[in-house]
GROMACS .gro file of C-alpha atoms in nm:
model
  172
    1HIS     CA    1   3.597   0.397  -0.048
    2SER     CA    2   3.342   0.184   0.138
    3GLY     CA    3   3.165   0.062  -0.176
    4ASN     CA    4   2.848   0.244  -0.067
    5ALA     CA    5   2.806   0.544  -0.294
    6GLY     CA    6   2.487   0.639  -0.109
    7ASP     CA    7   2.122   0.679  -0.192
    8VAL     CA    8   2.012   0.853  -0.510
    9ILE     CA    9   1.858   1.182  -0.399
   10ALA     CA   10   1.791   1.359  -0.728
   11THR     CA   11   1.905   1.413  -1.083
   12ASP     CA   12   1.914   1.712  -1.315
   13GLY     CA   13   1.931   1.485  -1.620
   14VAL     CA   14   2.308   1.530  -1.651
   15ARG     CA   15   2.425   1.434  -1.301
   16ILE     CA   16   2.297   1.200  -1.031
   17TYR     CA   17   2.325   1.333  -0.676
   18LEU     CA   18   2.396   1.085  -0.396
   19SER     CA   19   2.390   1.102  -0.016
   20VAL     CA   20   2.491   0.860   0.256
   21GLY     CA   21   2.315   1.062   0.526
   22ILE     CA   22   2.268   1.391   0.704
   23SER     CA   23   2.591   1.586   0.761
   24GLN     CA   24   2.778   1.361   0.517
   25PRO     CA   25   2.919   1.494   0.191
   26ILE     CA   26   2.680   1.491  -0.103
   27SER     CA   27   2.835   1.342  -0.413
   28GLN     CA   28   2.765   1.353  -0.782
   29VAL     CA   29   2.830   1.134  -1.082
   30ALA     CA   30   2.749   1.181  -1.449
   31VAL     CA   31   2.443   0.988  -1.565
   32THR     CA   32   2.673   0.826  -1.822
   33GLY     CA   33   2.898   0.698  -1.541
   34GLY     CA   34   3.245   0.787  -1.425
   35GLU     CA   35   3.409   0.888  -1.100
   36ILE     CA   36   3.196   0.985  -0.801
   37GLU     CA   37   3.298   1.328  -0.671
   38ASN     CA   38   3.202   1.519  -0.358
   39LEU     CA   39   2.987   1.823  -0.426
   40SER     CA   40   3.157   2.124  -0.269
   41LYS     CA   41   2.877   2.369  -0.356
   42LEU     CA   42   2.672   2.275  -0.045
   43PRO     CA   43   2.774   2.306   0.321
   44THR     CA   44   2.902   1.988   0.487
   45THR     CA   45   2.596   1.996   0.717
   46ALA     CA   46   2.355   1.996   0.422
   47TYR     CA   47   2.106   1.731   0.320
   48LEU     CA   48   2.000   1.756  -0.045
   49ASN     CA   49   1.622   1.724  -0.071
   50ASP     CA   50   1.570   1.778  -0.443
   51VAL     CA   51   1.686   1.942  -0.765
   52SER     CA   52   1.450   2.177  -0.948
   53PRO     CA   53   1.279   2.031  -1.256
   54ASP     CA   54   1.483   2.258  -1.485
   55GLY     CA   55   1.804   2.142  -1.315
   56THR     CA   56   1.916   2.490  -1.206
   57LYS     CA   57   1.855   2.490  -0.827
   58PHE     CA   58   1.918   2.272  -0.526
   59LEU     CA   59   1.664   2.242  -0.246
   60TYR     CA   60   1.851   2.153   0.073
   61GLN     CA   61   1.835   2.160   0.450
   62SER     CA   62   2.116   2.267   0.682
   63PHE     CA   63   2.170   2.051   0.989
   64ALA     CA   64   2.441   2.281   1.132
   65SER     CA   65   2.275   2.260   1.477
   66GLY     CA   66   2.264   1.880   1.473
   67ASN     CA   67   2.042   1.598   1.350
   68THR     CA   68   1.692   1.713   1.443
   69ASP     CA   69   1.343   1.635   1.312
   70SER     CA   70   1.335   1.965   1.120
   71ALA     CA   71   1.592   2.210   0.988
   72PRO     CA   72   1.623   2.532   0.788
   73LEU     CA   73   1.534   2.483   0.420
   74TYR     CA   74   1.720   2.670   0.144
   75SER     CA   75   1.724   2.695  -0.234
   76LEU     CA   76   2.050   2.756  -0.414
   77GLN     CA   77   2.138   2.822  -0.778
   78ILE     CA   78   2.361   2.535  -0.889
   79ILE     CA   79   2.579   2.779  -1.085
   80GLY     CA   80   2.646   3.097  -0.888
   81GLY     CA   81   2.431   3.271  -0.630
   82ALA     CA   82   2.388   3.261  -0.255
   83PRO     CA   83   2.157   3.033  -0.054
   84ARG     CA   84   1.800   3.162  -0.012
   85TYR     CA   85   1.638   3.078   0.322
   86LEU     CA   86   1.283   2.949   0.274
   87THR     CA   87   1.146   2.803   0.601
   88ILE     CA   88   1.193   2.532   0.866
   89ALA     CA   89   1.090   2.186   0.741
   90SER     CA   90   1.123   1.811   0.795
   91GLY     CA   91   1.144   1.741   0.423
   92ALA     CA   92   1.071   1.913   0.093
   93VAL     CA   93   1.032   1.859  -0.281
   94TRP     CA   94   0.989   2.083  -0.585
   95SER     CA   95   0.657   2.087  -0.768
   96SER     CA   96   0.670   1.934  -1.115
   97ASP     CA   97   0.662   2.279  -1.276
   98GLY     CA   98   0.926   2.424  -1.039
   99LYS     CA   99   0.701   2.715  -0.939
  100SER     CA  100   0.638   2.591  -0.586
  101ILE     CA  101   0.778   2.373  -0.311
  102PHE     CA  102   0.594   2.121  -0.095
  103TYR     CA  103   0.726   2.066   0.259
  104ASP     CA  104   0.623   1.898   0.581
  105LEU     CA  105   0.664   1.955   0.954
  106PRO     CA  106   0.728   1.700   1.231
  107ASN     CA  107   0.359   1.701   1.332
  108GLY     CA  108   0.255   1.571   0.987
  109ASP     CA  109   0.130   1.897   0.837
  110ILE     CA  110   0.208   1.937   0.466
  111PHE     CA  111   0.241   2.284   0.313
  112GLN     CA  112   0.295   2.439  -0.027
  113MET     CA  113   0.478   2.768  -0.087
  114ASN     CA  114   0.602   2.964  -0.385
  115ALA     CA  115   0.956   2.876  -0.498
  116ASP     CA  116   1.084   3.198  -0.338
  117GLY     CA  117   0.942   3.098   0.004
  118SER     CA  118   0.642   3.331  -0.006
  119ASN     CA  119   0.272   3.246   0.022
  120SER     CA  120   0.302   2.935   0.240
  121ARG     CA  121  -0.029   2.754   0.293
  122LYS     CA  122  -0.121   2.435   0.474
  123LEU     CA  123  -0.260   2.164   0.248
  124LEU     CA  124  -0.338   1.892   0.500
  125SER     CA  125  -0.274   1.752   0.845
  126ALA     CA  126  -0.174   1.387   0.831
  127GLY     CA  127  -0.223   1.353   1.207
  128SER     CA  128   0.123   1.209   1.275
  129THR     CA  129   0.479   1.216   1.147
  130ILE     CA  130   0.526   1.158   0.775
  131GLN     CA  131   0.820   0.938   0.677
  132SER     CA  132   0.839   1.069   0.318
  133PHE     CA  133   0.621   1.222   0.048
  134ALA     CA  134   0.621   1.298  -0.323
  135ILE     CA  135   0.422   1.485  -0.584
  136SER     CA  136   0.316   1.304  -0.900
  137PRO     CA  137   0.484   1.411  -1.226
  138ASP     CA  138   0.156   1.566  -1.346
  139GLY     CA  139   0.136   1.769  -1.023
  140LYS     CA  140  -0.213   1.643  -0.934
  141THR     CA  141  -0.145   1.387  -0.660
  142LEU     CA  142   0.038   1.392  -0.328
  143ARG     CA  143   0.148   1.058  -0.181
  144TYR     CA  144   0.301   1.010   0.160
  145PHE     CA  145   0.398   0.740   0.410
  146LYS     CA  146   0.243   0.760   0.755
  147LYS     CA  147   0.298   0.488   1.019
  148GLY     CA  148   0.431   0.256   0.748
  149PHE     CA  149   0.127   0.289   0.519
  150LEU     CA  150   0.094   0.467   0.186
  151TRP     CA  151  -0.158   0.753   0.173
  152GLU     CA  152  -0.277   0.971  -0.113
  153ALA     CA  153  -0.447   1.310  -0.147
  154THR     CA  154  -0.497   1.565  -0.421
  155ALA     CA  155  -0.213   1.815  -0.459
  156GLN     CA  156  -0.446   2.066  -0.291
  157GLY     CA  157  -0.470   1.838   0.016
  158ALA     CA  158  -0.826   1.716  -0.046
  159ASN     CA  159  -0.952   1.359  -0.005
  160PRO     CA  160  -0.666   1.204   0.199
  161HIS     CA  161  -0.705   0.826   0.205
  162GLN     CA  162  -0.494   0.519   0.267
  163LEU     CA  163  -0.398   0.316  -0.038
  164LEU     CA  164  -0.384  -0.065  -0.042
  165GLN     CA  165  -0.562  -0.089   0.296
  166ASP     CA  166  -0.576  -0.469   0.302
  167TRP     CA  167  -0.223  -0.524   0.171
  168ARG     CA  168   0.016  -0.717   0.395
  169PRO     CA  169   0.370  -0.818   0.301
  170SER     CA  170   0.424  -1.185   0.223
  171MET     CA  171   0.612  -1.377   0.489
  172HIS     CA  172   0.840  -1.607   0.287
   0.00000   0.00000   0.00000
């Protein structure tokens, strides 16, 4: 054991899911603590993006063809069921109500689709690669990092603007 349990990826309220990187085993630990165990439900080439708000489904990407800037995105029932292919994406998160999924592409476009992969629609073009993004708990705001700066738009993709434009890190 290296002492690095990995980054917290998601929680379903009962377990915390951890990852040390793409194509590395995803692990889990009870929120109350205990032993960290590898999660055998997902392929070894999987990267866990999120857990549905109701805690019943994983949202993951398969990097079976290598570490690329985008990969096939799947949803999977945590208990039983087969993976459901959704699309190709760079990253993805569940909406706060679990009825849809937000995902991005390497060119900086952000989309929203139904949880079953249908009805995909582009919300906005960020103009360059997005490092990460998230949807607010109330489902009204989309925030994303582009070129090291924090940006915000409505969840429908309207009014994209940089936050904290004059902020610079302190140098001490």
